[in-house]
Tab-separated table of C-alpha atoms in Angstrom:
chain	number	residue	atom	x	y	z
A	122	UNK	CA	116.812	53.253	104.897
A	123	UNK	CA	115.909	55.538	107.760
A	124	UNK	CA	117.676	54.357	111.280
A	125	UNK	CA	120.113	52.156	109.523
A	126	UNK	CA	123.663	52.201	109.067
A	127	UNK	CA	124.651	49.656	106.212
A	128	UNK	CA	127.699	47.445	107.077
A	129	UNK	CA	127.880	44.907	104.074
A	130	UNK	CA	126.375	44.346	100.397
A	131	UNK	CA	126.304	41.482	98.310
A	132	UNK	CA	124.588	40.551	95.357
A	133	UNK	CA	123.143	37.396	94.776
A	134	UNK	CA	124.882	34.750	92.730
A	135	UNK	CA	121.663	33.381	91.412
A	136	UNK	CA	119.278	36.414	90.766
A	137	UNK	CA	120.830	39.040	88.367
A	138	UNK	CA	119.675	42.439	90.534
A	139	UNK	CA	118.780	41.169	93.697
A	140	UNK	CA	121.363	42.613	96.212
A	141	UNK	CA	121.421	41.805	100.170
A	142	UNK	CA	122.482	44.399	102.780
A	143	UNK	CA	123.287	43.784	106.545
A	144	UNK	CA	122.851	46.962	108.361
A	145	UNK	CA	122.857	48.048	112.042
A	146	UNK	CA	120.730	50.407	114.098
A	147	UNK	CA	122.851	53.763	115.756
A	148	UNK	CA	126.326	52.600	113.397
A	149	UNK	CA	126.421	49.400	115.190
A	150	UNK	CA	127.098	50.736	117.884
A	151	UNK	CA	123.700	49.386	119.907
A	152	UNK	CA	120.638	48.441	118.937
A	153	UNK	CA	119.207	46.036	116.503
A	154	UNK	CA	120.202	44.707	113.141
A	155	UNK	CA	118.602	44.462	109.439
A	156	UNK	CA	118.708	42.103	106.684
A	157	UNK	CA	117.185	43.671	103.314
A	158	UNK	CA	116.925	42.316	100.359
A	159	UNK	CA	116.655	44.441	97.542
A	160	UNK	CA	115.101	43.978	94.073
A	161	UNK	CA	116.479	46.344	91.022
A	162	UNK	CA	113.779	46.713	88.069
A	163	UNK	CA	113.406	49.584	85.883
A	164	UNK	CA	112.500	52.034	88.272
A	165	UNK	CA	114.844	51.508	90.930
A	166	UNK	CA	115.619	49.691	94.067
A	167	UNK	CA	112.799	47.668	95.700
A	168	UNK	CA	112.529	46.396	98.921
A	169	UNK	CA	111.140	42.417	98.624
A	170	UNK	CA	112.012	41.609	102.130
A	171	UNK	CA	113.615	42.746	105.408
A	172	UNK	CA	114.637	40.635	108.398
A	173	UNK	CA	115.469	42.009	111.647
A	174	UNK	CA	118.162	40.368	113.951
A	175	UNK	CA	118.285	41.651	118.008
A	176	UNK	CA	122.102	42.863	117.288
A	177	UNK	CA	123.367	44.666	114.675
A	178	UNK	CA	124.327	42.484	111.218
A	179	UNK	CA	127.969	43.029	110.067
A	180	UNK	CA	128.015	41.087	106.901
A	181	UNK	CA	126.004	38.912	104.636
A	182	UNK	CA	126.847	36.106	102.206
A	183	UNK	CA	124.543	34.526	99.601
A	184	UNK	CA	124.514	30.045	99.544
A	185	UNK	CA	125.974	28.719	96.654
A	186	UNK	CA	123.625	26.180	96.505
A	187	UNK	CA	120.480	27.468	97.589
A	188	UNK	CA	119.208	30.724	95.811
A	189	UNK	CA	116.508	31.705	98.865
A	190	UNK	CA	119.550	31.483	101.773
A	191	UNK	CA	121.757	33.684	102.912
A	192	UNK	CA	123.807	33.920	106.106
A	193	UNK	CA	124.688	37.117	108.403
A	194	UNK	CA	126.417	37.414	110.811
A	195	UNK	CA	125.864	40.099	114.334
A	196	UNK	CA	127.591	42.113	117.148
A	197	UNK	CA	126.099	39.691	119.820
A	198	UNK	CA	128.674	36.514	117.718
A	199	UNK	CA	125.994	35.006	116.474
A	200	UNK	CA	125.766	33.799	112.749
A	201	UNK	CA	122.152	33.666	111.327
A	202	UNK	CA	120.996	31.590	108.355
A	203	UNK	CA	118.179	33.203	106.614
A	204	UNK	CA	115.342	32.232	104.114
A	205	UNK	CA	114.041	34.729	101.856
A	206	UNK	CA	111.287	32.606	100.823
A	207	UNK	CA	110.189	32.560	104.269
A	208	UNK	CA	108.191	35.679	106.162
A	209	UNK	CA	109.892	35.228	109.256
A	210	UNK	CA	113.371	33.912	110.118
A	211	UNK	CA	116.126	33.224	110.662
A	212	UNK	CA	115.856	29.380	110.014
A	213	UNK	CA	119.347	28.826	112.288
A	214	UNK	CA	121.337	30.744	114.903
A	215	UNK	CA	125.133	29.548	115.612
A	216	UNK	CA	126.221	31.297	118.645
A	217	UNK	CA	129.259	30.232	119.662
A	218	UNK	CA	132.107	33.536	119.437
A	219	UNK	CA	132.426	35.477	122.302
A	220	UNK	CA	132.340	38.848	120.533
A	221	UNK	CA	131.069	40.777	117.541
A	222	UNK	CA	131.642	38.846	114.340
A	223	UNK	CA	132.488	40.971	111.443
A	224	UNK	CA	132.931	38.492	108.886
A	225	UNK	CA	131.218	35.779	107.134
A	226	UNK	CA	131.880	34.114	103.991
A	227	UNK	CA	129.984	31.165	101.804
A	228	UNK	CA	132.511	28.621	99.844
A	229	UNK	CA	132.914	29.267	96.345
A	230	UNK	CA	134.311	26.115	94.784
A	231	UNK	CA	132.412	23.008	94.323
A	232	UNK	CA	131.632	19.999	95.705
A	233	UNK	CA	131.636	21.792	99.357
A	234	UNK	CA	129.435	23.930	101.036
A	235	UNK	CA	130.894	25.514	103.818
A	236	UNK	CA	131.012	28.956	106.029
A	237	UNK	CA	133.855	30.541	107.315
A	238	UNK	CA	133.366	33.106	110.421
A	239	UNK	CA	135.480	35.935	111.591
A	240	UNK	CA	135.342	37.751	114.959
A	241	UNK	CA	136.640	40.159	117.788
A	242	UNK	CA	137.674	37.347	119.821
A	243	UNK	CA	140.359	36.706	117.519
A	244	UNK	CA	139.129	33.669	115.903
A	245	UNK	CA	137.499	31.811	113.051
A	246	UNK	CA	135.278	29.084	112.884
A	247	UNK	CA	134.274	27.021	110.038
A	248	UNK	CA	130.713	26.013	109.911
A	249	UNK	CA	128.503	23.205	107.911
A	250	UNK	CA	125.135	25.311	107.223
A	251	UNK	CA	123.311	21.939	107.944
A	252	UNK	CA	125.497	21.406	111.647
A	253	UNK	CA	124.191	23.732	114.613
A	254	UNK	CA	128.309	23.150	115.781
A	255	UNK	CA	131.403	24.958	114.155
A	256	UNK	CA	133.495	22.089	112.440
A	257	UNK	CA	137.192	23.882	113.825
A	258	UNK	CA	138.116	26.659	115.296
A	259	UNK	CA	141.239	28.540	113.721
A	260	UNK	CA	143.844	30.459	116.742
A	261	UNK	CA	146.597	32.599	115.536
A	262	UNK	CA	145.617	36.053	115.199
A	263	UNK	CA	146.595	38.779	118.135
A	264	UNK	CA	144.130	40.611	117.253
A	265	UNK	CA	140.362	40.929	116.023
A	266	UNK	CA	139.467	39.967	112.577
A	267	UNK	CA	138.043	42.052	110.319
A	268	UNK	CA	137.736	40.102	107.156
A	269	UNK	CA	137.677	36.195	106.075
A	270	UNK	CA	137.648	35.227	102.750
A	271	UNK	CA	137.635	32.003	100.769
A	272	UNK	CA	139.720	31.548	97.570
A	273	UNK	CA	137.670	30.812	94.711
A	274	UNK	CA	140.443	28.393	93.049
A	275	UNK	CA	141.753	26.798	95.919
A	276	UNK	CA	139.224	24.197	97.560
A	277	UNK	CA	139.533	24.554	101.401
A	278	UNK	CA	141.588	27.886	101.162
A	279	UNK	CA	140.502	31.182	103.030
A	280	UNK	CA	142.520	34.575	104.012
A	281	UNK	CA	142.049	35.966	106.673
A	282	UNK	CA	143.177	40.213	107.496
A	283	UNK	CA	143.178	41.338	111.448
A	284	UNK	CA	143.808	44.206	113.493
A	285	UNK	CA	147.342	42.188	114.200
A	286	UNK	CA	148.172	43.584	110.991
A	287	UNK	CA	148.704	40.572	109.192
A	288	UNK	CA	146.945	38.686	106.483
A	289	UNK	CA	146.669	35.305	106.875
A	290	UNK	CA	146.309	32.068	104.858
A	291	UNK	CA	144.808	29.329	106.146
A	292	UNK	CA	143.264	25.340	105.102
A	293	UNK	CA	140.832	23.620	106.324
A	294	UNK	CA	142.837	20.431	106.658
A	295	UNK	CA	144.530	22.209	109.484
A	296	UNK	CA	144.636	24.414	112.466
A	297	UNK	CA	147.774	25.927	112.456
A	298	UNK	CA	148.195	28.646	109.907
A	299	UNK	CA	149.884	28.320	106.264
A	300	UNK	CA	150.942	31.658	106.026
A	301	UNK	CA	151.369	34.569	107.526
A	302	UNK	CA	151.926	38.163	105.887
A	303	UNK	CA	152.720	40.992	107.976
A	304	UNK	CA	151.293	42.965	105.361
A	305	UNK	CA	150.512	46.371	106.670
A	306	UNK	CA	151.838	48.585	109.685
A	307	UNK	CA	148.044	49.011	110.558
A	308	UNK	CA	145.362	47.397	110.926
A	309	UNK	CA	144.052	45.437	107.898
A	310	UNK	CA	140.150	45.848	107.318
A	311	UNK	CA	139.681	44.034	104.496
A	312	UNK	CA	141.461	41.383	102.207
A	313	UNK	CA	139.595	39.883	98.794
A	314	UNK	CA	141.148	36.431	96.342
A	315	UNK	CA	142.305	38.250	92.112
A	316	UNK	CA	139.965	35.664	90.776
A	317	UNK	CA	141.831	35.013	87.246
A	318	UNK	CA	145.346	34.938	89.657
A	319	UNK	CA	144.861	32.244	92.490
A	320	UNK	CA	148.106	33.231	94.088
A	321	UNK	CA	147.271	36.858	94.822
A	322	UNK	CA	145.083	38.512	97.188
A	323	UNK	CA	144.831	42.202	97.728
A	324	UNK	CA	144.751	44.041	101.271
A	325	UNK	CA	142.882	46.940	102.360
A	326	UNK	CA	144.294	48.987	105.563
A	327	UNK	CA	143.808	52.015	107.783
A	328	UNK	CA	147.065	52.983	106.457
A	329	UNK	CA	144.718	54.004	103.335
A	330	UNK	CA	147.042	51.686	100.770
A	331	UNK	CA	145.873	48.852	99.062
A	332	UNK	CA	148.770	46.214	98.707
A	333	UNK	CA	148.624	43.289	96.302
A	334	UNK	CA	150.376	39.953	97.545
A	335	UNK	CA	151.431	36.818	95.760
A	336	UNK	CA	151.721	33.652	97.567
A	337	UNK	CA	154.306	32.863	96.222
A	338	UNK	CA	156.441	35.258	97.717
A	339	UNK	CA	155.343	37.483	100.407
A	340	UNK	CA	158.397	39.269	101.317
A	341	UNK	CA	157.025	42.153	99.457
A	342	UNK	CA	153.768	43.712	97.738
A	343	UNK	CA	153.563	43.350	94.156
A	344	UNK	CA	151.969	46.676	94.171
A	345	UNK	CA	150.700	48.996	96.385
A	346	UNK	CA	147.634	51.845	95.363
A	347	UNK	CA	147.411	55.300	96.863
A	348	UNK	CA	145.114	57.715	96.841
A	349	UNK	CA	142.122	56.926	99.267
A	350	UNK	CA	143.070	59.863	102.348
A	351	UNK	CA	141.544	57.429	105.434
A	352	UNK	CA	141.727	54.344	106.177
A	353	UNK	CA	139.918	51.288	103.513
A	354	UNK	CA	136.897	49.696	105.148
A	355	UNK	CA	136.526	46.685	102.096
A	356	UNK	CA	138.108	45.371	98.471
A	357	UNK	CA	136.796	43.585	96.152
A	358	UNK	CA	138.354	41.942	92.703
A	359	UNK	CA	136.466	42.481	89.375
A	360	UNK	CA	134.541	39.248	88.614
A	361	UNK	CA	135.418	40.150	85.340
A	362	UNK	CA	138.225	41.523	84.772
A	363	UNK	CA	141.551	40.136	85.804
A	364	UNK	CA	143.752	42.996	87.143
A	365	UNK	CA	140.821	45.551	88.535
A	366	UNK	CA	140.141	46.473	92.196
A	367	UNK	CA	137.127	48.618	93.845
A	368	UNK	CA	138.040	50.045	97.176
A	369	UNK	CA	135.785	51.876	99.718
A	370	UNK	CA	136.652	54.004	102.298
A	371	UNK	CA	135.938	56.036	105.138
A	372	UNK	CA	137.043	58.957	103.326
A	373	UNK	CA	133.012	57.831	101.762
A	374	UNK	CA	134.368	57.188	98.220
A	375	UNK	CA	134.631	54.123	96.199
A	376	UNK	CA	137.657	53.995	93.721
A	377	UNK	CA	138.093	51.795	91.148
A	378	UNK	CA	141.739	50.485	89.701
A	379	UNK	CA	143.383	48.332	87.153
A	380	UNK	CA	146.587	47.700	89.015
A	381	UNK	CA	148.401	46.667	85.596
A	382	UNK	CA	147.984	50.037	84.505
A	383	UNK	CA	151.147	52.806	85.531
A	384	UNK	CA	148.274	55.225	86.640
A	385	UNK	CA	146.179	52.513	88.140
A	386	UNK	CA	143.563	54.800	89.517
A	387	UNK	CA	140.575	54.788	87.059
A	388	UNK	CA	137.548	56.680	88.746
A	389	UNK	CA	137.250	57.854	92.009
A	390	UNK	CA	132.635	57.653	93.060
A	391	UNK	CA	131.979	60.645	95.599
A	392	UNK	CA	128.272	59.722	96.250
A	393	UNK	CA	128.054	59.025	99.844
A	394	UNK	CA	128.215	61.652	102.576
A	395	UNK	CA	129.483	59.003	105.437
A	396	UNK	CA	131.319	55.816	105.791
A	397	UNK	CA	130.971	53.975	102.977
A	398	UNK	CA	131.409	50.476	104.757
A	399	UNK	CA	129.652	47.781	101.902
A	400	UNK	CA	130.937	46.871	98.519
A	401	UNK	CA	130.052	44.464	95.943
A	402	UNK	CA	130.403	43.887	92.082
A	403	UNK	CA	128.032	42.136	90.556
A	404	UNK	CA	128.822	38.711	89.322
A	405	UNK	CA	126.360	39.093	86.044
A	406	UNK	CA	126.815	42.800	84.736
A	407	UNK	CA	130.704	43.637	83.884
A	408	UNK	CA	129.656	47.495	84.757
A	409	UNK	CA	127.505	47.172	88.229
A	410	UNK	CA	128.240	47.599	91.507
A	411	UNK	CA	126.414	48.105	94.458
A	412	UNK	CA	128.218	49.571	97.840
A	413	UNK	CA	125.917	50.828	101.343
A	414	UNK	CA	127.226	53.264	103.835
A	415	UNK	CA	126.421	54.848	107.259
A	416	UNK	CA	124.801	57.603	105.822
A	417	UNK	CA	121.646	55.490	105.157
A	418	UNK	CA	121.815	54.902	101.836
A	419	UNK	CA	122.454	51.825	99.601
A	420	UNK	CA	123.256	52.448	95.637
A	421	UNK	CA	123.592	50.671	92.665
A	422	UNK	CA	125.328	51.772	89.636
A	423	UNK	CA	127.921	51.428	87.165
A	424	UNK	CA	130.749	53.538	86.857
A	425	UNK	CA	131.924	54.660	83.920
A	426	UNK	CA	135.039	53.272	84.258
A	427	UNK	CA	133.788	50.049	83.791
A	428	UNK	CA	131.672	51.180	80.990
A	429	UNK	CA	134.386	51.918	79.046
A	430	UNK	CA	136.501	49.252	77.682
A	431	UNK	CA	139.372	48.180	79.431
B	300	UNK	CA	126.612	43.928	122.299
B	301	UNK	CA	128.924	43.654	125.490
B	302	UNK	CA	130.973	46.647	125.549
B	303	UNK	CA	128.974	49.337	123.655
B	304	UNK	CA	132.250	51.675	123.541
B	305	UNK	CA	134.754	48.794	123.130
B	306	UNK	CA	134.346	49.417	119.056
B	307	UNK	CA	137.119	50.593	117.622
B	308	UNK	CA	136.059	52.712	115.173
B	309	UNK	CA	139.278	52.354	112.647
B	310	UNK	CA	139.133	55.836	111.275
B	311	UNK	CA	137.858	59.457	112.460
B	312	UNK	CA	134.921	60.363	113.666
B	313	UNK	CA	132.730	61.700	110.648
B	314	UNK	CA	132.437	65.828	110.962
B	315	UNK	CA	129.199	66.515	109.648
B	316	UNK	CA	125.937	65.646	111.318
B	317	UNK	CA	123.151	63.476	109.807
B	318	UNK	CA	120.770	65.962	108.528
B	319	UNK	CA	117.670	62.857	108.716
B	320	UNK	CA	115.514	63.624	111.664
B	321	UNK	CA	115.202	60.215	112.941
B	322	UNK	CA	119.043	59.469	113.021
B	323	UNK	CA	121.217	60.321	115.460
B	324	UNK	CA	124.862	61.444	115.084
B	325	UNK	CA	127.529	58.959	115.437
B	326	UNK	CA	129.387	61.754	118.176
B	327	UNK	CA	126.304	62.490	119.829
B	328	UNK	CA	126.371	58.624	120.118
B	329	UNK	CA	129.533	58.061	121.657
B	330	UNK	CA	129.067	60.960	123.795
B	331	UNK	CA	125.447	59.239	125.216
B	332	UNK	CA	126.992	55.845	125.505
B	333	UNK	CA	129.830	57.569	127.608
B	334	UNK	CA	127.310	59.375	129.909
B	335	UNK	CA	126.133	56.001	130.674
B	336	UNK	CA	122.705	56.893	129.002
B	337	UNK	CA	120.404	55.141	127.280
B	338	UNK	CA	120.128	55.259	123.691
B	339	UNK	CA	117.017	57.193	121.712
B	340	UNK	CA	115.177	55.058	119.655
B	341	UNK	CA	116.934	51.427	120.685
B	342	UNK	CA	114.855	48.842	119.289
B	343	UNK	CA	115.033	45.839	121.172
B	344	UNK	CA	113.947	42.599	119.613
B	345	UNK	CA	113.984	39.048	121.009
B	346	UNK	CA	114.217	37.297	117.757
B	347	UNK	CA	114.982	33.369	117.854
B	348	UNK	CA	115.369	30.873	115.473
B	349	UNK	CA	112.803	29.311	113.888
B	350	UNK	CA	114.660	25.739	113.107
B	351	UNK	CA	112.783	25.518	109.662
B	352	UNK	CA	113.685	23.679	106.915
B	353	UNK	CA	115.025	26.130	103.755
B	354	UNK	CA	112.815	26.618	100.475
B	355	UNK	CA	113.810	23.967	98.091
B	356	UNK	CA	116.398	25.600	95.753
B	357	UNK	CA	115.121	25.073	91.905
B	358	UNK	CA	117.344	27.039	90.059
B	359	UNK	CA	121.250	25.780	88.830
B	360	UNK	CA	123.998	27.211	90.074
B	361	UNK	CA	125.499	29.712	87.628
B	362	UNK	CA	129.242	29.427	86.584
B	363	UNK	CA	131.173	32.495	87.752
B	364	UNK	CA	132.195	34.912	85.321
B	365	UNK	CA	136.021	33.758	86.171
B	366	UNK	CA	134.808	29.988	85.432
B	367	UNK	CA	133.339	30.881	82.380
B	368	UNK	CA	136.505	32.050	80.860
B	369	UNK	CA	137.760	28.281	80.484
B	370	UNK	CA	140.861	28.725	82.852
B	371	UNK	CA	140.019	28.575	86.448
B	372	UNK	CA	143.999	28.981	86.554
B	373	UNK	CA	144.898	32.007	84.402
B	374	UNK	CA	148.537	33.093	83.995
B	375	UNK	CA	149.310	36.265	86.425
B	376	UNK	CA	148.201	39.545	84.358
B	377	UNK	CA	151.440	41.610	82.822
C-alpha cells in the first residue's frame, strides 16, 4: 500500500481470511492514518474497504461481539470505533489521552465487552464501546506504554509492557496495580497472554530477548529466546499451540519458537525489507499468519514451521 | 500529532532507502521535520464521527481455538 507504513494486523475472529491493518502516512511520524480491511481468496489479498483517520492508526482490534466493528486507535489519543458495513466512518471517537495511543485491545472472555487503551501519557483507560467516557483510568507506569493486553482466561485481567521497563498486571476491579515485573533492562514493546497457560505471559524488548513470565513467581523468566539482533516491536502466542511464540522485529524478520523445545528457534521469515511492526496468527488456520511493516507491504502466509507437525 | 520528533523510534534508523517513488525515507523524514519543514505529500483530513448505530451482527461468536480444546485451564506445557 503505496504511502503507508503498517503499524498493526489482526485478523478477524469471525471471518476466516479477512485481516485488518492500521497504518500511518510518513512512519507515523505525521500525516494521516489508514484502516484496511483485507479479503484473502484464491488469488490473493483484496482490498474490501479502507478508512482513513486525520492521525496516524497504531493498532486495531476486531469486537467480539459484532463481526462488522473494529476499533483503532491514533497518534492524536483518540480511539475510533469503526463499521465495515458502513462506507464512511468511524461510528465513535473517544478522545480523551493526551498523547499518541499505541495500544488497543477488545476483551476476550465472555459475558463482557470491554476495551482497554494504552498511551504515551503513561496511562490506560478502560472503555465500554457503547459509553463515549472511559470507565477508569489506570496510573502507575513511568513511562509510555507500548502494549495492553487482556488475558483470555482471566475475566477483568490485562498486562500491560512500558518504556518503564516493566510489565504490568492489572484488574479492572481496581486502580492500583496487581503486579509489577521489572522484566527487562529496556524498554518493553510488546507483551502477549500463553493461551493454554493463564499464568504466563511473554515479553518482547529492545533488548532483542523475549522473556517468558509466570505469575506465579516473577522473580525470574522461565525462559528467555535469543536470536532477533534489534530490538522486538510485537509477540504473539500460537492460538493453537500451547508452547509457540512469533516475534517480529526491527531487524524486519518474523521468528517463530516453541519455547519447550532446547533449540526453541524454529524458522526465522526474512520477507520484509523494513520494520516489520504488525503481527497476527490467525485464530482459524493452525499454519497462517499475517504480519505488515514500514516497507509498505502487508503478507499473509504460513510458515513452514507451522506446517510441519509439532 | 503534538511533537512530530518527540517519537522515540526504539531501534535504529533503517539504512536503506525506500526504492517506491511516492514514499519518502524515514531519515530524509526526520531530517525535514528537524529543518522545521513541511512534509511532502501530508494528507490532511478532518474526519469526525459519524455517531451511527453499528450493522446488526448476525453471525455467532466462534469459540477460540484454546476454548475448543475443553480446558480453558490447561496444565503449564513440560
Amino acid at each position: 500500500v503505496p504511502g503507508r507504513h503498517g503499524y498493526a494486523a489482526e485478523f478477524s475472529p469471525y471471518l476466516p481470511g479477512r485481516l485488518a491493518c492500521a497504518a500511518a502516512q510518513h512512519y507515523g511520524i505525521a500525516g494521516c492514518g489508514t484502516l484496511l480491511i483485507l479479503d484473502q481468496n484464491e488469488s490473493g489479498l483484496r482490498l474490501f474497504r479502507s478508512f482513513d483517520w486525520n492521525d496516524g492508526l497504531f493498532d486495531v482490534t476486531w469486537s467480539e461481539n459484532n463481526e462488522h466493528v473494529l476499533v483503532t486507535c491514533s497518534g492524536d489519543g483518540s480511539l475510533q470505533l469503526w463499521d465495515t458495513a458502513k462506507a464512511t466512518g468511524p461510528l465513535q471517537v473517544y478522545k480523551e489521552h493526551t498523547q499518541e495511543v499505541y495500544s488497543v485491545d477488545w476483551s476476550q472472555t465472555r459475558g463482557e465487552q470491554l476495551v482497554v487503551s494504552g498511551s504515551w501519557d503513561q496511562t490506560v483507560k478502560l472503555w465500554d464501546p457503547t459509553v463515549g467516557k472511559s470507565l477508569c483510568t489506570f496510573r502507575g507506569h513511568e513511562s509510555v506504554i507500548y502494549s495492553t493486553i487482556w488475558s483470555p482466561h482471566i475475566p477483568g485481567c490485562f498486562a500491560s509492557a512500558s518504556g518503564d521497563q516493566t510489565l504490568r498486571i492489572w484488574d479492572v476491579k481496581s486502580t492500583g496495580v496487581k503486579i509489577v515485573v521489572p522484566a527487562h533492562q529496556a524498554e518493553i514493546l510488546s507483551c502477549d497472554w500463553c493461551k493454554y497457560n493463564e499464568n504466563l505471559l511473554v515479553t518482547g524488548a529492545v533488548d532483542c530477548s523475549l522473556r517468558g513470565w509466570d505469575l506465579r513467581n516473577v522473580r525470574q523468566p522461565v525462559f528467555e529466546l535469543l536470536g532477533h539482533t534489534y530490538a522486538i516491536r510485537r509477540v504473539k502466542f500460537s492460538p493453537f499451540h500451547a508452547s509457540v511464540l512469533a516475534s517480529c522485529s526491527y531487524d524486519f524478520t518474523v521468528r517463530f519458537w516453541n519455547f519447550s523445545k532446547p533449540d526453541p528457534l524454529l524458522e526465522t521469515v526474512e520477507h520484509h525489507t523494513e520494520f516489520t511492526c504488525g503481527l497476527d496468527l490467525s485464530l482459524q488456520s493452525p499454519t497462517q499468519v499475517a504480519d505488515c511493516a514500514w516497507d509498505e507491504t502487508i503478507k499473509i502466509y504460513d510458515p513452514a514451521c507451522l506446517t510441519m507437525p509439532a | 500529532m503534538e511533537q512530530p520528533g518527540g517519537r522515540s523510534c526504539s531501534g535504529p534508523s533503517p539504512a536503506p532507502e525506500d526504492a517506491a517513488p511516492a514514499s519518502v525515507s524515514l531519515a530524509q523524514l526526520l531530517q525535514l521535520v528537524q529543518q522545521g519543514r513541511e512534509l511532502p505529500g501530508v494528507e490532511k483530513r478532518h474526519i469526525t464521527a459519524t455517531h451511527g448505530e453499528p450493522t446488526s451482527s448476525r453471525l455467532p461468536r466462534r469459540p477460540k481455538p484454546w476454548e475448543a480444546a475443553g480446558s480453558a485451564r490447561a496444565p503449564a506445557p513440560p
